Short mmCIF file of C-alpha atoms and ligand atoms in Angstrom, two decimals:
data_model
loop_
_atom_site.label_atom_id
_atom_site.label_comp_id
_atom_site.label_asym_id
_atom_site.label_seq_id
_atom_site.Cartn_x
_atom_site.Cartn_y
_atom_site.Cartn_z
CA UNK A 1 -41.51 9.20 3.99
CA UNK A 2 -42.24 8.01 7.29
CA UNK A 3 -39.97 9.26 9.71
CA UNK A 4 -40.05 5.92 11.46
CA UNK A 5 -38.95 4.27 9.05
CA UNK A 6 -35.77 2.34 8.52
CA UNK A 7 -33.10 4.08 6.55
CA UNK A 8 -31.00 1.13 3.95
CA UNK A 9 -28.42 2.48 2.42
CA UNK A 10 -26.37 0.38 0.23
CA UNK A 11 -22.31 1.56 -1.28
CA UNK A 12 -21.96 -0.31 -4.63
CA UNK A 13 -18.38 -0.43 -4.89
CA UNK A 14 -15.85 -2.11 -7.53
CA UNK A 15 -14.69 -4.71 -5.55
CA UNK A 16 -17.71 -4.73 -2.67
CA UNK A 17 -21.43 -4.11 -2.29
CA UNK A 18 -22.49 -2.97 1.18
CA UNK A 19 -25.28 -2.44 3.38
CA UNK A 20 -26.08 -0.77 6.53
CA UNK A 21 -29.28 0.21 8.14
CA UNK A 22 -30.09 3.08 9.92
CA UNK A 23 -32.60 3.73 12.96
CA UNK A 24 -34.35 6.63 13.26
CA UNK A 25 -31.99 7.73 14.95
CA UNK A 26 -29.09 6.87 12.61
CA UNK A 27 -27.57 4.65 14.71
CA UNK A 28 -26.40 1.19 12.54
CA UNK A 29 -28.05 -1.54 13.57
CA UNK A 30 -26.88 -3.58 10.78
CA UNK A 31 -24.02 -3.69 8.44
CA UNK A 32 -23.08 -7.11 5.83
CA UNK A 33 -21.05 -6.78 2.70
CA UNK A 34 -20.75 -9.15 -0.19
CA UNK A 35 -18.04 -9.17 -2.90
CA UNK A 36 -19.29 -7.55 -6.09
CA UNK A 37 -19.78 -9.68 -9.02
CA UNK A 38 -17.29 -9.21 -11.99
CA UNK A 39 -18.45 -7.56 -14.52
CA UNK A 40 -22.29 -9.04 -14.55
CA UNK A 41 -24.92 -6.40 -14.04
CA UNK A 42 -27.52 -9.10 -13.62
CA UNK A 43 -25.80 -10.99 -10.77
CA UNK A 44 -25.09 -7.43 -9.32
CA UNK A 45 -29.03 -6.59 -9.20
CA UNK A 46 -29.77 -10.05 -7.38
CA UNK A 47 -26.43 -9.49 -4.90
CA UNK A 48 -28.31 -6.28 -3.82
CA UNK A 49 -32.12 -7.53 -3.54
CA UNK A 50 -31.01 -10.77 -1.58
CA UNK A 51 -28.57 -8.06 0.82
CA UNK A 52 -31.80 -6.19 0.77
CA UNK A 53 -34.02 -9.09 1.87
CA UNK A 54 -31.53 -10.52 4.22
CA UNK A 55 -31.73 -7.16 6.66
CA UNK A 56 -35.17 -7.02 6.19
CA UNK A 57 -35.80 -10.73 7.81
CA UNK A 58 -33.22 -10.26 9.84
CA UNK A 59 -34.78 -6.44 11.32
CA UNK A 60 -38.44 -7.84 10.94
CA UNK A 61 -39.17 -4.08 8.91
CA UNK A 62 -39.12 -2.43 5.73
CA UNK A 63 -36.80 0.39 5.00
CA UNK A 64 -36.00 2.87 2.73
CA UNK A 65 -33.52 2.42 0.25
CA UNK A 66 -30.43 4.54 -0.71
CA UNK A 67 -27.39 3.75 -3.01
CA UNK A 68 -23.98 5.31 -3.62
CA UNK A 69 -22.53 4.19 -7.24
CA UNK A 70 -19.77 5.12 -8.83
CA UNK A 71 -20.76 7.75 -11.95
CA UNK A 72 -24.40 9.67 -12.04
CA UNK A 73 -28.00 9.39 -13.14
CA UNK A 74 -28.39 10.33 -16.67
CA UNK A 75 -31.29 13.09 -16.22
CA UNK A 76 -31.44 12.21 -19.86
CA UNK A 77 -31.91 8.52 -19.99
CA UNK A 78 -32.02 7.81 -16.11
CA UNK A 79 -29.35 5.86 -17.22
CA UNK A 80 -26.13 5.07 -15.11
CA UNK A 81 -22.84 7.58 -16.73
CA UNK A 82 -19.53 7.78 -15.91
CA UNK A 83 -18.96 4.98 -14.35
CA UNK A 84 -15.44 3.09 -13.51
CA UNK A 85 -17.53 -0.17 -13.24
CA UNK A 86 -18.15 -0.32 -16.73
CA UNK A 87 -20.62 -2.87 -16.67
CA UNK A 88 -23.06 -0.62 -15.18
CA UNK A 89 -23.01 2.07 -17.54
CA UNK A 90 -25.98 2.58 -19.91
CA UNK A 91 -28.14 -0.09 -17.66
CA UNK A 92 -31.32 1.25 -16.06
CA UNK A 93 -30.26 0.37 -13.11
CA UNK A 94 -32.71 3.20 -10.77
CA UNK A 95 -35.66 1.37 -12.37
CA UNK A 96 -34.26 -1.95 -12.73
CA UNK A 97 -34.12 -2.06 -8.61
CA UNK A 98 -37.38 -0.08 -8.28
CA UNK A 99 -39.15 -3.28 -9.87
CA UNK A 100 -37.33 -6.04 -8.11
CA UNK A 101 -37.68 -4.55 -4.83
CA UNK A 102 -41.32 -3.15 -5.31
CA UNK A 103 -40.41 0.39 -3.75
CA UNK A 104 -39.14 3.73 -4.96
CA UNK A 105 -34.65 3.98 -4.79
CA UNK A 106 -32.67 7.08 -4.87
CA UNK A 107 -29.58 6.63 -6.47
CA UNK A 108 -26.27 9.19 -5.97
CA UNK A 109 -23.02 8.82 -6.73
CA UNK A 110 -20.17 8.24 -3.88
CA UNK A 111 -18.85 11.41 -3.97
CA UNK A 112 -22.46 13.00 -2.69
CA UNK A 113 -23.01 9.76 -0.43
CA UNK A 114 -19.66 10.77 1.22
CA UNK A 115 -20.68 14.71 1.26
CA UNK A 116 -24.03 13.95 2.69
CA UNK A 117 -23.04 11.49 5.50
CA UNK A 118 -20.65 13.98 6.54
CA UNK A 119 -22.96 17.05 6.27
CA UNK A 120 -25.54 15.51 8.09
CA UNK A 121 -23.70 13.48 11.23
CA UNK A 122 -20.35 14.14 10.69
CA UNK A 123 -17.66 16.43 10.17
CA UNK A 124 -19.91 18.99 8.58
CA UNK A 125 -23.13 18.66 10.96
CA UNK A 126 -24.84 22.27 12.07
CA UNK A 127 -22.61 23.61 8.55
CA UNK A 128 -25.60 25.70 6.30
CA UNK A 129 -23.15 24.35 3.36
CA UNK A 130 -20.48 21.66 3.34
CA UNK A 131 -18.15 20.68 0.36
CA UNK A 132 -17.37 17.33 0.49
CA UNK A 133 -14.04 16.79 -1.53
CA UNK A 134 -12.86 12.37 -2.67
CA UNK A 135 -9.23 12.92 -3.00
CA UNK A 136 -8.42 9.29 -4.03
CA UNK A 137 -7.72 7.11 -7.12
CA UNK A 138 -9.92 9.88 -7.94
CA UNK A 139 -10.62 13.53 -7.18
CA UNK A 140 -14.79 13.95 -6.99
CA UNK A 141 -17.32 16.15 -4.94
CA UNK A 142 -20.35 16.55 -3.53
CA UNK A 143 -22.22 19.64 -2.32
CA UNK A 144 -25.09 20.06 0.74
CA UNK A 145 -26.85 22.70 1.28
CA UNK A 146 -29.07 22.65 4.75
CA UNK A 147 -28.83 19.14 4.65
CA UNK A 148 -30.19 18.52 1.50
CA UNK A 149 -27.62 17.59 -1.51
CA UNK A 150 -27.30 19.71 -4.27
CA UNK A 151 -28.93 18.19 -7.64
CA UNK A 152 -28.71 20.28 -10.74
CA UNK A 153 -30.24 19.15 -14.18
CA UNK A 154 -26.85 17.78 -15.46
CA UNK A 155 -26.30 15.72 -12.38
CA UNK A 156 -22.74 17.06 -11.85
CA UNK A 157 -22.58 19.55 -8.77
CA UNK A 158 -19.28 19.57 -7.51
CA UNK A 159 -17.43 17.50 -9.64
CA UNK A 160 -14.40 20.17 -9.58
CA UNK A 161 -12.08 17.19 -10.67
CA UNK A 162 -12.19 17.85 -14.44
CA UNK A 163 -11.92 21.70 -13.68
CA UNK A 164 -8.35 22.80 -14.72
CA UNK A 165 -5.82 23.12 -12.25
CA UNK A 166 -6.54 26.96 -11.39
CA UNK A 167 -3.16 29.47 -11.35
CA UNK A 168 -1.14 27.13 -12.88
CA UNK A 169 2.69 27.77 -13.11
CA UNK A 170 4.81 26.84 -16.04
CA UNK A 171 5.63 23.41 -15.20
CA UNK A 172 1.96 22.45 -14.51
CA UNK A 173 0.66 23.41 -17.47
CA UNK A 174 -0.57 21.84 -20.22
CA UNK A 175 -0.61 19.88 -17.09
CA UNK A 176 -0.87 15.22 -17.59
CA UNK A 177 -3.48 14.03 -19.61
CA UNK A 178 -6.63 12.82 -18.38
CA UNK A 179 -8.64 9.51 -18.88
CA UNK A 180 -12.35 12.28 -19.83
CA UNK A 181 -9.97 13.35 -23.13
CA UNK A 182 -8.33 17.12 -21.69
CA UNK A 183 -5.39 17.63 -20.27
CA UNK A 184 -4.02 19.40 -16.88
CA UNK A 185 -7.45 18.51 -15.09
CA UNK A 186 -7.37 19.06 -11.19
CA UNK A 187 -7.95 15.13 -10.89
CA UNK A 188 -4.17 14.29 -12.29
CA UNK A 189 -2.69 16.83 -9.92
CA UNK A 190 -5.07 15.52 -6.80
CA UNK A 191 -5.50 12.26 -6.91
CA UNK A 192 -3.42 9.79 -4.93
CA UNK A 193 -1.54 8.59 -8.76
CA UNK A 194 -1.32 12.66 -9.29
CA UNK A 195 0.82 13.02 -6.11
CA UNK A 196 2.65 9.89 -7.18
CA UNK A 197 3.56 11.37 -10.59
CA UNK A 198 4.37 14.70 -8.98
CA UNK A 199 7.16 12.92 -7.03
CA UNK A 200 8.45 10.84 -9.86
CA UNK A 201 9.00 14.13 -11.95
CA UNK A 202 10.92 16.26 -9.22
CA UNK A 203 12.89 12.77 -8.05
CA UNK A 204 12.38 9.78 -10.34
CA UNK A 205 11.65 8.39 -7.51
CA UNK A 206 8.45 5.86 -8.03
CA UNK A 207 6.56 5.40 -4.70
CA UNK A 208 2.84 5.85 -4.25
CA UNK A 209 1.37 8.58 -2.24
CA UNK A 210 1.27 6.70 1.18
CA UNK A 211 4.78 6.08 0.68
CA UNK A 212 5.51 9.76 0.40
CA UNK A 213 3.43 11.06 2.83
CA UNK A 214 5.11 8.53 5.21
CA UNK A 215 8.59 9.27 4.40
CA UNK A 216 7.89 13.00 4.81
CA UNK A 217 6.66 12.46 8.17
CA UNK A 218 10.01 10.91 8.39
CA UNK A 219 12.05 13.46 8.09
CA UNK A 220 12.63 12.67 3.82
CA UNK A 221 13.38 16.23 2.33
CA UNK A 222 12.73 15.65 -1.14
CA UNK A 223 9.38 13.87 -0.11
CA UNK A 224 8.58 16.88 2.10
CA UNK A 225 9.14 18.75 -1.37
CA UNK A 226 6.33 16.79 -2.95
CA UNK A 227 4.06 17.22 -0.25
CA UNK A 228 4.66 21.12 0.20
CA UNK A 229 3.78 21.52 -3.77
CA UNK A 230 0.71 18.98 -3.32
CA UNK A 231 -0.67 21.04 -1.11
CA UNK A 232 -0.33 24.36 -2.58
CA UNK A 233 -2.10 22.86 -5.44
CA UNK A 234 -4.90 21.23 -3.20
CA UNK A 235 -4.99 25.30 -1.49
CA UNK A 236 -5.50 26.53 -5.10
CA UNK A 237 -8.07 24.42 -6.03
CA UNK A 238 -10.06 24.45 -3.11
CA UNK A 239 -9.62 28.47 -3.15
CA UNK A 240 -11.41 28.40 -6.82
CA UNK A 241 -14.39 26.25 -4.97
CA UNK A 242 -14.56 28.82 -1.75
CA UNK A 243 -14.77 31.65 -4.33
CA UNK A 244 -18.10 30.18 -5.82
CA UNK A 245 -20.02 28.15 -3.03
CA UNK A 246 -18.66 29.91 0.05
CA UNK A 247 -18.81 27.08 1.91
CA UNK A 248 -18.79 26.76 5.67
CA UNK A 249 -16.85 23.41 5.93
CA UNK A 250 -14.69 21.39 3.78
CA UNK A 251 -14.44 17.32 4.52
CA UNK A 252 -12.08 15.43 2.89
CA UNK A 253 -12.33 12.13 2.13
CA UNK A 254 -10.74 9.36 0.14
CA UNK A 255 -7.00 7.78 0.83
CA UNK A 256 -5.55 11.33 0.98
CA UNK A 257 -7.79 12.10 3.79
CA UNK A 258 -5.34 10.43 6.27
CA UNK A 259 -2.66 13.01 5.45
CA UNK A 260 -3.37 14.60 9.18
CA UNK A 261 -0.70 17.64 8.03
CA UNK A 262 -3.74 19.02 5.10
CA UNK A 263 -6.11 20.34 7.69
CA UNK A 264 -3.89 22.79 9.04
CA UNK A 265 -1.38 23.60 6.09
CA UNK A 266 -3.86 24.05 3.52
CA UNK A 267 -5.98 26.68 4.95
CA UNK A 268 -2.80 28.44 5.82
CA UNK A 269 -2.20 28.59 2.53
CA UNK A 270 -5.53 29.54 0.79
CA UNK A 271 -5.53 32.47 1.81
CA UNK A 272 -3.07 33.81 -0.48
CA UNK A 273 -5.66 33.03 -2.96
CA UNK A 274 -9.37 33.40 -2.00
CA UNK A 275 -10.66 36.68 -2.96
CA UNK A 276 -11.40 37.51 0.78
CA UNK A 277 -9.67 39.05 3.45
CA UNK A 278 -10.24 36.12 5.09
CA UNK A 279 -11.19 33.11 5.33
CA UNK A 280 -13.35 31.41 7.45
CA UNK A 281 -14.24 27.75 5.64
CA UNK A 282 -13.07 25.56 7.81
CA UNK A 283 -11.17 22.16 6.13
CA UNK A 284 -11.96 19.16 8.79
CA UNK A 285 -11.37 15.49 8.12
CA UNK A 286 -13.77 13.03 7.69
CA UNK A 287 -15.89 11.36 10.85
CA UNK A 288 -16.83 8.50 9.40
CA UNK A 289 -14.09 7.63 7.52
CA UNK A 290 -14.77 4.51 5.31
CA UNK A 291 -18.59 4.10 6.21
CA UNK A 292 -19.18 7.67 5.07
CA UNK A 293 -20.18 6.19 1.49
CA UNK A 294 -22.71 3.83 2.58
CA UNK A 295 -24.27 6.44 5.39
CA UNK A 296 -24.74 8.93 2.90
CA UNK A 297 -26.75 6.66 0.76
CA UNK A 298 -28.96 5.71 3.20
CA UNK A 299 -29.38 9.16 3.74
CA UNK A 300 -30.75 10.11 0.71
CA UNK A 301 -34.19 9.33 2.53
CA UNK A 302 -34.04 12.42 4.70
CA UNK A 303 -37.64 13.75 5.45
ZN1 ZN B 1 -10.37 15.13 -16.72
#
């Protein structure tokens, strides 16, 4: 590419589709959102090409185009997988926006948008290799390496979130089931619902993760309880990752992200279980935040 050129990155997103626009620089110097359709994969195409056109009138140039979905790119089929916006699943939809917008697309899922935004001007910038963790409705990841995201032939690096729950005790184990068919995967442990069903089971107590992180902060002792065993499971999991990629810096991202107490209890307590003497990974929050998704994508343009 030219390096120029404008950088459009779009976040297609369950509920919204987003753009931004990047200088060469990667400054923003333009950002509009649009609801998503429901559930019409042809009215989602047009939403994007007429956000597309609009910054392009609007900047008087031509950019490069990123976008963040949710799932992967089929290597098989180049086919969208794994979607949670079902409609999009199985649809061509890396060479159904090639042709309408006369131009080649790279397409990545939101975890790597989020790990590659952060790698490159965030959190994780000057890191050789950056995890980037979604600990959300979900649990997903995304891996850099020298500012370049990993891409293996099954289109899966770092999705750690249907990994089993490593060093489980008793009580974890078979573990919940999960929506991909196993059971006890790190996802239903990690993700904002898993910390939610963590608490019901030690209290019956039914709040949602905010609402225990809050209380705990508050001085609540059996939500304290909840958090202390969350993150001993987040320190185990991320301990199985630092054993294999070795990486430099950890960013969280996702709801969970917010939880402030993470970046300093959860190193504390990975040590116990990396096979190091120690440990110098670093686990940072994110500093984008929200627009990391949609930076990342137009990203994927980079040199
Ligand atoms: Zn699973």
């Amino acid at each position: 590419m030219n390096d120029s050129a404008i950088r459009l990155g779009i976040d297609l997103g369950g509920t919204k589709i987003e753009l931004i626009a990047l200088d060469p620089q990667g400054d923003e110097i333009w950002r509009q959102r649009v609801a998503t359709p429901k559930g019409n994969y042809r009215e989602t195409l047009n939403a994007i090409v007429l956000l597309v056109e609009q910054a392009e009138q609007a900047l008087g140039d031509r950019g490069t185009i990123g976008l963040g979905a949710p799932g992967a790119l089929s290597k098989l089929t180049g086919h969208l997988k794994n979607a949670n916006s079902t409609c999009l699943n199985g649809r061509p939809l890396l060479q159904d926006l090639q042709e309408l917008l006369g131009r080649p697309v790279k397409i990545a899922n939101d975890a790597d948008c989020f790990a590659l935004s952060e790698a490159i001007d965030g959190a994780g910038a000057g890191a050789d290799i950056v995890f980037g963790v979604i600990l959300g409705t979900g649990v997903g990841g995304g891996i850099v390496v020298n500012k370049r995201l990993l891409n293996g032939p099954n289109a899966i690096a770092g999705e750690w979130g249907h990994n089993p729950l490593p060093w489980p005790l008793d009580d974890e184990r078979p573990g919940p089931g999960c929506y991909c068919g196993k059971s006890g995967c790190i996802e239903t442990f990690l993700s904002g619902p898993g910390l939610a069903l963590l608490h019901s089971r030690l209290t019956d107590q039914h709040l949602d993760a905010d609402a225990i992180a809050r209380r705990a902060a508050g001085g609540c002792i059996a939500c304290e309880t909840s958090m202390r065993s969350y993150e001993d499971r987040l320190a185990r999991a991320l301990a199985h990752v630092i054993n294999i990629l070795d990486p430099h810096i950890i960013v969280v991202g996702g709801g969970l992200s917010n939880c402030r107490r993470f970046y300093h209890n959860v190193p504390k307590r990975w040590q116990r279980y990396v096979f190091s003497d120690r440990v110098d990974t670093r686990l940072l929050p994110p500093r984008h935040g929200d627009s990391s998704g949609v930076r990342g994508a137009a990203w994927l343009w980079n040199g």
